Amino acid sequence: MPRTRRLRSDFNLGAGQAEADPLLSEAFYESGDYRAIRSRRDPRCFVVARTGAGKSAALTHLEEEFPGKVIRIAPQDLSLPYITDIQAVKYLDQLNVRLDLFFEALWKHVLLVEIIRHRYSVDSPVAKQNFLQTLVEKISRDPGKREALKYLEEFEGKFWCETDQRVREIVDKFERSVERNAGTDLGWNRRAGDLGGNRPAALDKDRAEEADYYQRIVNETQLARLNKMISVLNEDIIDSPQNAVYVIIDDLDTQWVDERLSNDLVRCLFSAVLSLKRVQNLKVLVALRTNIFEKIDFGQRGAQGEKFRSLVLNMKWTRSDLREMLDERARAAGREAGLEIDSISDVIPHTNTRRGDPINHIFDRTLLRPRDAISYLNECFSSAIDGGSRLTWEDISGAERAYSSDRLLALRDEWGPSYPGIMDAFEVFRGCPYPMTKLEFQSYLDEVMLLPAKRHFEGVEWVELLSKDMWNSGNGKLEWIKVYKPLIALFFNFGFIGCREGRSSEALYAHDEPDYVDHDMKFTPDCQFFIHPAFHCALDIQIAESERRRLSLHHH
């Protein structure tokens, strides 16, 4: 078809969200990260990324690439709020009884049963009976494995139920077990979260003895046969590459990481995934957003945080990866629209000496994530003025304000649940210069620290926490880095601000060097601070003439 065909206003590169993306199947770009996710040899199983970085797209594509080989467990099916609300769990937690063994056993059970149901299509009592019979015959010579199977029979009433029903069954059983072992009906008061009824004589002692008593009960309720069942899974159920399976748990939600109990639950889910790594033909993938992952305290209660961190795949994109992803999408969108398009270069303006390379111009205004780049270009296509065969530079600059406002709102949506009122903090920087000197930046940070004095500001707690050194300093001399670093680190990790050492180097953002702000020596007297270009139009940032010239030279 001739290249002169015009782009219609409905031409676009698909959607930024995987679940609403019509081009995902035919225009999926296989990055190195995706190949790591797919590879059963790659041990990394915790997929951590910012919103919009392509986690869900990668996992959706995995399902399409391996039909019938992927089990997806929705986070809401794990019933985390139900577990943390059970009064037995709350009471034992108040006594500082460690519930890790119970929580880990719970997740192992959920994962085991999901895999078995999938492998043998267990969806009724008859199907379960057939599966057990087949398995018993297979392992009849191994008494240890036969014993492990009895464990599954204990749950026969709920075996084919939905995941959340099975989770609730186990938790309720645990609550009854604690009562039974205490030798009395403890009468959990479900409203007050306290013990009613008769306390056994053994518990009429101090809290430490009571905690010790219950700790022994919890330790005994650890389902010992579970680990043997994992061996059965490895050697007898998914015992060949033909039966290989992936399990996906995508995007654990913020509300479950707010409380410490929920933190323990998620951490124990990670431990259960770790113990299933010895099953050769299985890969369990847990995907969650960076801000959620950072809240999980793997170091507490003796857990070995470095073990988990070595299994994390941090999804990141280079400019060349993003460009190839856009090429794939442009080709697919072209086929859809009846246009012959070989790459994204065919539908954007040519590079010129005054403006530079349009793709770099766009990438400079993204946090180097697919969703940002797709959103910007889609905005350009929908607001293009003359409907020619390619976009013009005017289309790109004309689309920037709408795109920028959209990105600022997306940043608020991403971090708002953890940092209420964050939009008020962003607004403090409206009209600020680009770049800011250290002193100028300090004055804006001071303003953020004063936000709790505003009526109706929702983020009093986090602002006071991050600015406590300012208020606790008394009349002593303030150490600049100690006072301002917590807020700087927050805005830097968001991708909202960047830093530059001296005037010769480049401004660096979190996607360039994530741990940049960890090094105090970077904050020299002549360092400068920048609001990320993605948010310039939305916040009316004032670019200094010297910086405009510098950027112009840089593009050439």
Coordinates of C-alpha atoms in Angstrom, one line a residue:
M1 CA 0.0 0.0 0.0
P2 CA 1.3 3.5 -0.6
R3 CA 3.0 5.2 2.2
T4 CA 1.1 8.4 1.5
R5 CA -2.1 7.1 3.1
R6 CA -3.2 9.5 5.8
L7 CA -3.4 8.7 9.5
R8 CA -6.9 8.9 10.8
S9 CA -7.6 10.4 14.2
D10 CA -8.5 7.0 15.6
F11 CA -5.0 5.6 14.8
N12 CA -3.3 4.5 18.0
L13 CA -0.7 2.2 19.4
G14 CA -3.0 0.2 21.7
A15 CA -3.7 0.8 25.4
G16 CA -1.2 1.3 28.3
Q17 CA -3.1 -1.2 30.5
A18 CA -2.7 -4.9 29.5
E19 CA -6.3 -5.8 30.4
A20 CA -7.6 -3.2 27.8
D21 CA -5.0 -3.5 25.2
P22 CA -6.2 -4.8 21.8
L23 CA -2.6 -5.0 20.4
L24 CA -1.1 -7.0 23.2
S25 CA -1.3 -10.4 21.4
E26 CA 0.0 -9.4 18.1
A27 CA 2.5 -6.7 19.1
F28 CA 4.0 -8.0 22.2
Y29 CA 7.7 -7.2 22.5
E30 CA 9.8 -9.9 24.1
S31 CA 12.3 -8.1 26.3
G32 CA 15.1 -9.7 28.2
D33 CA 12.9 -9.4 31.3
Y34 CA 10.0 -11.3 29.6
R35 CA 12.4 -14.1 28.6
A36 CA 13.6 -14.3 32.3
I37 CA 9.9 -14.6 33.4
R38 CA 9.2 -17.3 30.9
S39 CA 12.4 -19.3 31.6
R40 CA 12.0 -22.1 34.2
R41 CA 15.8 -22.1 34.6
D42 CA 15.9 -18.5 35.7
P43 CA 15.3 -18.6 39.5
R44 CA 13.8 -15.1 39.7
C45 CA 10.2 -15.4 40.6
F46 CA 9.2 -12.1 42.3
V47 CA 8.4 -9.7 39.5
V48 CA 8.7 -6.2 40.9
A49 CA 8.1 -3.0 38.8
R50 CA 6.5 0.4 38.8
T51 CA 2.9 0.7 37.6
G52 CA 3.0 1.0 33.8
A53 CA 6.2 -1.0 33.4
G54 CA 4.5 -4.0 31.8
K55 CA 4.2 -6.6 34.6
S56 CA 0.6 -7.5 33.8
A57 CA 1.3 -7.4 30.0
A58 CA 4.1 -9.9 30.4
L59 CA 2.0 -12.3 32.6
T60 CA -1.0 -12.0 30.2
H61 CA 1.3 -12.9 27.3
L62 CA 2.7 -15.9 29.2
E63 CA -0.9 -17.2 29.5
E64 CA -1.3 -16.7 25.7
E65 CA 2.0 -18.4 24.9
F66 CA 1.4 -21.4 27.1
P67 CA -2.4 -22.1 26.9
G68 CA -3.5 -24.6 29.6
K69 CA -0.2 -24.4 31.4
V70 CA -0.8 -21.3 33.5
I71 CA -2.8 -21.1 36.7
R72 CA -3.7 -17.6 37.8
I73 CA -4.6 -16.9 41.4
A74 CA -6.3 -13.5 41.9
P75 CA -5.2 -11.7 45.1
Q76 CA -8.7 -11.3 46.3
D77 CA -9.1 -15.1 46.3
L78 CA -6.3 -15.3 48.9
S79 CA -8.7 -13.8 51.5
L80 CA -6.0 -11.8 53.2
P81 CA -8.4 -9.4 54.9
Y82 CA -10.4 -12.3 56.3
I83 CA -7.3 -13.9 57.8
T84 CA -6.1 -10.8 59.5
D85 CA -9.6 -10.1 60.9
I86 CA -9.9 -13.5 62.6
Q87 CA -9.9 -12.8 66.4
A88 CA -7.7 -15.9 67.2
V89 CA -5.1 -14.6 64.8
K90 CA -5.3 -11.0 66.2
Y91 CA -5.1 -12.2 69.8
L92 CA -2.1 -14.5 69.2
D93 CA -0.5 -11.6 67.3
Q94 CA -1.0 -9.3 70.3
L95 CA 0.8 -11.9 72.5
N96 CA 3.7 -11.8 70.0
V97 CA 3.1 -15.4 69.1
R98 CA 4.9 -16.1 65.8
L99 CA 2.3 -17.2 63.2
D100 CA 4.8 -17.7 60.4
L101 CA 4.6 -21.6 60.4
F102 CA 0.8 -21.4 60.2
F103 CA 0.8 -18.8 57.4
E104 CA 3.5 -20.6 55.4
A105 CA 1.5 -23.9 55.7
L106 CA -1.6 -22.1 54.6
W107 CA 0.0 -20.8 51.4
K108 CA 1.7 -24.1 50.6
H109 CA -1.7 -25.7 50.9
V110 CA -3.4 -23.2 48.6
L111 CA -0.7 -23.5 45.9
L112 CA -0.5 -27.3 46.1
V113 CA -4.3 -27.8 45.8
E114 CA -4.5 -25.3 42.9
I115 CA -1.7 -27.2 41.0
I116 CA -3.4 -30.6 41.7
R117 CA -6.8 -29.3 40.7
H118 CA -5.3 -28.0 37.4
R119 CA -3.3 -31.1 36.7
Y120 CA -6.1 -33.6 37.2
S121 CA -9.1 -31.3 36.4
V122 CA -10.5 -31.8 39.9
D123 CA -13.9 -30.0 39.9
S124 CA -16.1 -32.5 41.7
P125 CA -16.0 -35.2 44.4
V126 CA -15.9 -37.9 41.7
A127 CA -12.9 -36.3 39.9
K128 CA -11.1 -36.0 43.3
Q129 CA -11.7 -39.6 44.1
N130 CA -10.4 -40.7 40.7
F131 CA -7.3 -38.5 41.1
L132 CA -6.6 -39.9 44.6
Q133 CA -7.0 -43.5 43.4
T134 CA -4.6 -42.9 40.5
L135 CA -2.0 -41.3 42.7
V136 CA -2.3 -44.0 45.5
E137 CA -1.6 -46.7 42.9
K138 CA 1.4 -44.7 41.6
I139 CA 3.0 -44.3 45.0
S140 CA 1.8 -47.4 46.9
R141 CA 5.3 -48.6 47.7
D142 CA 6.3 -45.4 49.5
P143 CA 4.8 -45.3 53.0
G144 CA 5.9 -41.6 53.5
K145 CA 4.1 -40.5 50.4
R146 CA 1.0 -42.5 51.3
E147 CA 0.9 -40.7 54.6
A148 CA 1.2 -37.4 52.8
L149 CA -1.9 -38.2 50.7
K150 CA -3.9 -38.6 53.9
Y151 CA -3.4 -34.9 54.4
L152 CA -5.3 -34.2 51.2
E153 CA -8.2 -36.4 52.3
E154 CA -8.7 -34.2 55.4
F155 CA -9.8 -31.4 53.1
E156 CA -12.0 -33.5 50.8
G157 CA -15.1 -31.5 51.6
K158 CA -13.5 -28.3 50.2
F159 CA -11.1 -29.7 47.6
W160 CA -13.0 -28.5 44.5
C161 CA -14.2 -25.3 46.0
E162 CA -13.0 -21.9 45.0
T163 CA -9.6 -20.7 46.5
D164 CA -11.1 -18.2 49.0
Q165 CA -13.4 -20.9 50.5
R166 CA -10.5 -23.2 51.0
V167 CA -8.4 -20.5 52.7
R168 CA -11.3 -19.7 55.1
E169 CA -11.8 -23.4 55.8
I170 CA -8.2 -23.7 56.9
V171 CA -8.2 -20.6 59.0
D172 CA -11.4 -21.6 60.8
K173 CA -9.9 -25.0 61.4
F174 CA -6.9 -23.4 62.9
E175 CA -9.1 -21.2 65.2
R176 CA -10.9 -24.4 66.4
S177 CA -7.6 -26.2 66.9
V178 CA -6.2 -23.4 69.1
E179 CA -9.4 -23.5 71.3
R180 CA -9.3 -27.3 71.5
N181 CA -5.6 -27.4 72.5
A182 CA -6.2 -24.8 75.1
G183 CA -8.6 -27.3 76.7
T184 CA -11.6 -25.0 76.8
D185 CA -14.0 -23.0 74.8
L186 CA -12.2 -19.7 74.8
G187 CA -15.2 -17.9 73.4
W188 CA -13.5 -15.4 71.0
N189 CA -15.3 -12.1 71.2
R190 CA -15.4 -11.3 67.5
R191 CA -16.3 -7.7 68.1
A192 CA -13.8 -6.7 70.8
G193 CA -10.9 -9.0 69.7
D194 CA -10.5 -10.2 73.3
L195 CA -10.8 -13.5 75.1
G196 CA -14.1 -14.2 76.8
G197 CA -15.3 -17.4 78.4
N198 CA -13.2 -19.4 80.8
R199 CA -9.4 -19.2 80.7
P200 CA -7.7 -22.5 81.3
A201 CA -5.8 -22.7 84.6
A202 CA -2.6 -23.0 82.5
L203 CA -3.1 -19.5 81.3
D204 CA -3.7 -17.8 84.6
K205 CA -0.1 -16.7 84.6
D206 CA 1.8 -13.9 83.0
R207 CA 1.7 -12.9 79.3
A208 CA 5.1 -14.5 78.5
E209 CA 4.0 -17.9 79.7
E210 CA 0.7 -17.5 77.9
A211 CA 2.5 -16.6 74.6
D212 CA 4.9 -19.6 75.1
Y213 CA 1.9 -21.9 75.6
Y214 CA 0.2 -20.8 72.4
Q215 CA 3.5 -20.8 70.5
R216 CA 3.8 -24.5 71.1
I217 CA 0.2 -25.0 69.9
V218 CA 0.9 -23.0 66.7
N219 CA 4.1 -24.9 66.1
E220 CA 2.3 -28.3 66.4
T221 CA -0.4 -27.2 64.0
Q222 CA 2.3 -26.8 61.3
L223 CA 1.1 -29.4 58.7
A224 CA 4.1 -31.7 58.7
R225 CA 3.0 -33.7 55.8
L226 CA 3.0 -30.7 53.5
N227 CA 6.7 -30.9 52.7
K228 CA 6.3 -34.5 51.8
M229 CA 3.4 -33.5 49.5
I230 CA 5.8 -31.1 47.8
S231 CA 8.0 -34.2 47.0
V232 CA 4.9 -36.0 45.7
L233 CA 4.2 -33.0 43.5
N234 CA 7.7 -33.0 42.1
E235 CA 8.2 -36.7 41.6
D236 CA 4.7 -38.0 40.8
I237 CA 2.3 -35.2 39.8
I238 CA 4.2 -32.7 37.6
D239 CA 7.0 -35.1 37.0
S240 CA 7.8 -34.3 33.4
P241 CA 8.3 -31.2 31.2
Q242 CA 5.0 -32.0 29.4
N243 CA 3.2 -31.4 32.7
A244 CA 5.1 -28.2 33.5
V245 CA 3.0 -25.4 34.9
Y246 CA 3.3 -21.7 35.8
V247 CA 1.3 -20.2 38.7
I248 CA 0.7 -16.5 38.6
I249 CA -0.3 -14.2 41.5
D250 CA -0.5 -10.8 40.0
D251 CA -0.4 -7.4 41.8
L252 CA -0.9 -7.9 45.5
D253 CA -2.9 -4.8 46.6
T254 CA -1.8 -2.0 48.8
Q255 CA -4.5 -2.4 51.4
W256 CA -2.9 -5.7 52.5
V257 CA 0.5 -4.2 53.3
D258 CA -0.7 -1.4 55.6
E259 CA -0.8 -3.5 58.7
R260 CA 2.1 -5.5 60.2
L261 CA 0.0 -8.7 60.2
S262 CA -0.6 -8.4 56.5
N263 CA 3.1 -7.8 56.0
D264 CA 3.8 -11.1 57.7
L265 CA 1.2 -12.8 55.5
V266 CA 2.8 -11.6 52.3
R267 CA 6.3 -12.4 53.6
C268 CA 5.1 -15.9 54.4
L269 CA 3.6 -16.2 50.9
F270 CA 7.1 -15.4 49.6
S271 CA 8.6 -18.1 51.9
A272 CA 6.1 -20.7 50.6
V273 CA 7.0 -19.8 47.0
L274 CA 10.7 -20.3 47.9
S275 CA 10.0 -23.8 49.3
L276 CA 8.2 -24.8 46.1
K277 CA 11.3 -23.9 44.0
R278 CA 12.5 -27.5 44.4
V279 CA 9.6 -28.6 42.1
Q280 CA 11.4 -28.8 38.8
N281 CA 8.6 -28.4 36.4
L282 CA 6.9 -25.6 38.3
K283 CA 7.5 -21.8 38.3
V284 CA 5.4 -19.7 40.7
L285 CA 5.5 -16.0 39.7
V286 CA 4.4 -13.3 42.2
A287 CA 4.0 -9.8 40.7
L288 CA 3.8 -6.7 42.8
R289 CA 4.4 -3.0 42.5
T290 CA 7.7 -1.5 43.7
N291 CA 6.0 0.6 46.4
I292 CA 4.4 -2.5 47.9
F293 CA 7.6 -4.5 47.7
E294 CA 9.5 -1.8 49.5
K295 CA 7.1 -1.9 52.4
I296 CA 7.5 -5.6 53.1
D297 CA 9.9 -6.1 56.0
F298 CA 11.8 -9.3 55.1
G299 CA 14.4 -8.7 57.8
Q300 CA 12.0 -9.0 60.7
R301 CA 11.6 -12.1 62.9
G302 CA 14.8 -13.7 61.5
A303 CA 13.7 -14.0 57.9
Q304 CA 16.6 -13.8 55.5
G305 CA 15.9 -10.8 53.3
E306 CA 18.8 -11.4 51.0
K307 CA 17.4 -14.8 50.0
F308 CA 14.2 -13.1 48.7
R309 CA 16.0 -10.2 47.1
S310 CA 18.2 -12.5 45.0
L311 CA 14.9 -13.9 43.5
V312 CA 13.5 -10.5 42.5
L313 CA 13.3 -9.5 38.9
N314 CA 13.1 -5.7 38.7
M315 CA 11.5 -4.9 35.4
K316 CA 13.3 -2.0 33.7
W317 CA 13.3 -0.6 30.1
T318 CA 16.1 0.8 28.1
R319 CA 15.5 3.4 25.3
S320 CA 16.4 0.8 22.7
D321 CA 13.9 -1.7 24.2
L322 CA 11.2 0.9 24.3
R323 CA 11.9 1.9 20.7
E324 CA 11.6 -1.8 19.5
M325 CA 8.4 -2.1 21.5
L326 CA 7.0 1.0 19.7
D327 CA 8.1 -0.5 16.3
E328 CA 6.2 -3.7 17.0
R329 CA 3.1 -1.7 17.9
A330 CA 3.4 0.7 14.9
R331 CA 3.5 -2.3 12.5
A332 CA 0.5 -4.0 14.2
A333 CA -1.5 -0.7 14.2
G334 CA -0.6 -0.2 10.6
R335 CA -1.9 -3.6 9.6
E336 CA -5.1 -2.8 11.4
A337 CA -5.5 0.5 9.7
G338 CA -4.5 -0.8 6.2
L339 CA -1.2 1.2 6.2
E340 CA 2.3 -0.1 5.4
I341 CA 4.3 0.9 8.4
D342 CA 7.7 -0.7 9.1
S343 CA 8.6 1.2 12.3
I344 CA 7.6 4.0 14.5
S345 CA 9.9 6.3 12.4
D346 CA 7.4 6.1 9.6
V347 CA 4.7 7.9 11.5
I348 CA 6.7 10.6 13.5
P349 CA 8.5 13.7 12.2
H350 CA 12.0 13.5 10.8
T351 CA 14.9 14.3 13.1
N352 CA 16.0 17.9 12.4
T353 CA 18.9 20.1 13.6
R354 CA 16.7 22.5 15.6
R355 CA 14.5 20.0 17.5
G356 CA 16.6 16.8 17.5
D357 CA 15.2 13.3 17.4
P358 CA 11.4 13.1 18.1
I359 CA 11.7 9.7 19.8
N360 CA 14.3 11.0 22.3
H361 CA 12.1 14.1 22.8
I362 CA 9.3 11.8 23.8
F363 CA 11.4 9.4 25.9
D364 CA 12.8 12.4 27.8
R365 CA 9.3 13.1 28.9
T366 CA 8.6 9.5 30.2
L367 CA 9.8 7.6 33.2
L368 CA 11.1 5.1 30.6
R369 CA 8.0 2.9 30.9
P370 CA 5.9 1.5 28.0
R371 CA 2.7 3.0 29.3
D372 CA 4.2 6.5 29.3
A373 CA 5.5 6.3 25.7
I374 CA 2.2 4.7 24.4
S375 CA 0.1 7.4 26.2
Y376 CA 2.2 10.3 24.8
L377 CA 2.1 9.0 21.2
N378 CA -1.7 8.2 21.4
E379 CA -2.3 11.7 22.6
C380 CA -0.3 13.0 19.6
F381 CA -2.4 10.9 17.1
S382 CA -5.7 11.8 18.6
S383 CA -5.0 15.6 18.6
A384 CA -3.0 15.7 15.3
I385 CA -4.0 18.8 13.3
D386 CA -3.6 18.1 9.6
G387 CA -4.1 14.3 9.5
G388 CA -1.1 13.8 7.2
S389 CA 0.8 10.5 6.7
R390 CA 3.0 11.3 9.8
L391 CA 2.8 13.4 12.9
T392 CA 4.4 16.9 12.9
W393 CA 6.5 18.5 15.6
E394 CA 3.6 20.8 16.3
D395 CA 1.4 17.7 17.0
I396 CA 4.0 16.5 19.5
S397 CA 4.3 19.8 21.4
G398 CA 0.6 20.3 21.1
A399 CA -0.2 17.0 22.8
E400 CA 2.3 17.6 25.7
R401 CA 0.0 19.5 28.1
A402 CA -2.8 16.8 28.1
Y403 CA -0.2 14.1 28.4
S404 CA 1.6 15.8 31.2
S405 CA -1.5 16.4 33.2
D406 CA -2.4 12.7 32.7
R407 CA 1.0 11.6 34.0
L408 CA 0.8 13.7 37.1
L409 CA -2.6 12.2 37.9
A410 CA -1.2 8.7 37.3
L411 CA 1.7 9.5 39.7
R412 CA -0.9 10.6 42.3
D413 CA -2.9 7.4 41.7
E414 CA 0.2 5.2 42.0
W415 CA 1.5 6.7 45.3
G416 CA -1.6 8.3 46.8
P417 CA -2.8 5.1 48.7
S418 CA 0.6 5.1 50.6
Y419 CA 1.0 8.9 50.8
P420 CA -2.4 10.5 51.1
G421 CA -2.5 14.2 50.0
I422 CA 0.5 13.7 47.8
M423 CA -1.0 15.9 45.1
D424 CA -0.8 18.8 47.5
A425 CA 2.9 18.2 47.8
F426 CA 3.3 18.1 44.0
E427 CA 1.4 21.4 43.7
V428 CA 3.9 23.1 46.0
F429 CA 6.3 23.0 43.0
R430 CA 3.9 24.7 40.6
G431 CA 5.8 27.4 38.6
C432 CA 9.2 26.5 40.1
P433 CA 12.4 27.1 38.1
Y434 CA 14.2 24.4 36.1
P435 CA 16.8 23.7 37.4
M436 CA 16.6 24.7 41.0
T437 CA 19.6 25.5 43.1
K438 CA 20.1 23.7 46.4
L439 CA 18.8 26.7 48.2
E440 CA 15.8 27.2 46.0
F441 CA 14.9 23.5 46.3
Q442 CA 15.2 23.7 50.0
S443 CA 12.6 26.5 50.2
Y444 CA 10.1 24.2 48.3
L445 CA 10.8 21.3 50.6
D446 CA 10.3 23.6 53.6
E447 CA 6.8 24.4 52.1
V448 CA 6.1 20.7 51.9
M449 CA 7.1 20.2 55.5
L450 CA 4.5 22.9 56.5
L451 CA 1.6 21.2 54.7
P452 CA 0.3 19.6 57.9
A453 CA -0.6 23.2 59.0
K454 CA -3.1 23.4 56.1
R455 CA -6.7 22.5 56.9
H456 CA -8.0 19.3 55.3
F457 CA -4.4 18.1 54.3
E458 CA -4.6 14.3 54.4
G459 CA -0.9 13.5 54.6
V460 CA 0.0 14.8 58.1
E461 CA 1.4 11.4 59.2
W462 CA 3.9 10.8 56.5
V463 CA 5.0 14.4 56.1
E464 CA 5.6 14.7 59.9
L465 CA 7.5 11.4 59.8
L466 CA 9.8 12.5 56.9
S467 CA 10.4 15.9 58.4
K468 CA 10.9 15.0 62.0
D469 CA 14.5 16.1 62.1
M470 CA 13.5 19.6 61.1
W471 CA 11.2 19.9 64.1
N472 CA 13.3 17.9 66.6
S473 CA 16.5 19.9 66.0
G474 CA 15.8 22.6 68.7
N475 CA 18.2 25.5 68.3
G476 CA 21.1 23.3 67.2
K477 CA 22.7 23.7 63.9
L478 CA 20.8 21.7 61.3
E479 CA 22.7 19.2 59.1
W480 CA 21.2 19.8 55.7
I481 CA 21.4 16.3 54.4
K482 CA 19.8 14.8 57.6
V483 CA 16.9 17.2 57.5
Y484 CA 16.0 17.1 53.8
K485 CA 17.2 13.7 52.6
P486 CA 14.0 11.7 53.6
L487 CA 11.8 14.0 51.5
I488 CA 14.4 14.1 48.6
A489 CA 14.6 10.3 48.5
L490 CA 10.8 10.1 48.4
F491 CA 10.3 12.5 45.5
F492 CA 13.4 10.9 43.7
N493 CA 12.0 7.4 44.1
F494 CA 8.6 8.6 42.6
G495 CA 10.5 9.7 39.5
F496 CA 9.2 13.3 40.3
I497 CA 12.6 14.9 40.7
G498 CA 16.2 14.4 39.4
C499 CA 19.6 15.6 40.6
R500 CA 22.7 16.9 38.9
E501 CA 26.2 17.2 40.4
G502 CA 27.7 20.4 39.3
R503 CA 26.8 22.0 36.0
S504 CA 28.7 19.8 33.6
S505 CA 27.0 16.4 34.2
E506 CA 23.5 15.2 33.2
A507 CA 20.5 15.3 35.4
L508 CA 19.8 11.8 36.8
Y509 CA 16.5 10.3 37.7
A510 CA 15.4 7.1 39.5
H511 CA 15.1 5.2 36.3
D512 CA 18.8 6.1 35.4
E513 CA 20.3 5.3 38.8
P514 CA 17.9 4.1 41.5
D515 CA 20.3 4.4 44.4
Y516 CA 21.6 7.9 43.4
V517 CA 20.3 9.7 46.5
D518 CA 21.7 7.1 48.9
H519 CA 25.1 8.8 48.4
D520 CA 25.3 11.9 50.6
M521 CA 28.4 13.2 48.8
K522 CA 26.3 13.8 45.7
F523 CA 24.6 16.8 47.4
T524 CA 27.5 19.3 46.9
P525 CA 26.9 23.1 47.3
D526 CA 26.5 23.5 43.5
C527 CA 24.3 20.5 42.9
Q528 CA 21.0 21.2 41.1
F529 CA 17.5 19.7 41.3
F530 CA 14.9 19.2 38.5
I531 CA 11.2 18.4 38.2
H532 CA 11.0 15.6 35.7
P533 CA 10.1 16.9 32.2
A534 CA 7.0 14.6 32.2
F535 CA 5.3 17.0 34.6
H536 CA 6.5 20.3 33.2
C537 CA 3.4 21.3 31.4
A538 CA 1.1 20.1 34.2
L539 CA 2.9 22.2 36.8
D540 CA 3.9 25.2 34.6
I541 CA 7.6 24.7 35.3
Q542 CA 9.8 27.6 34.2
I543 CA 12.8 26.5 32.1
A544 CA 15.7 28.8 32.4
E545 CA 17.1 30.2 29.1
S546 CA 20.6 28.8 29.9
E547 CA 19.0 25.3 30.4
R548 CA 17.0 25.6 27.1
R549 CA 20.3 26.3 25.2
R550 CA 22.0 23.4 27.1
L551 CA 19.2 21.0 26.2
S552 CA 19.2 22.2 22.6
L553 CA 23.0 21.5 22.3
H554 CA 22.5 18.1 24.0
H555 CA 19.9 17.0 21.4
H556 CA 22.3 17.7 18.6

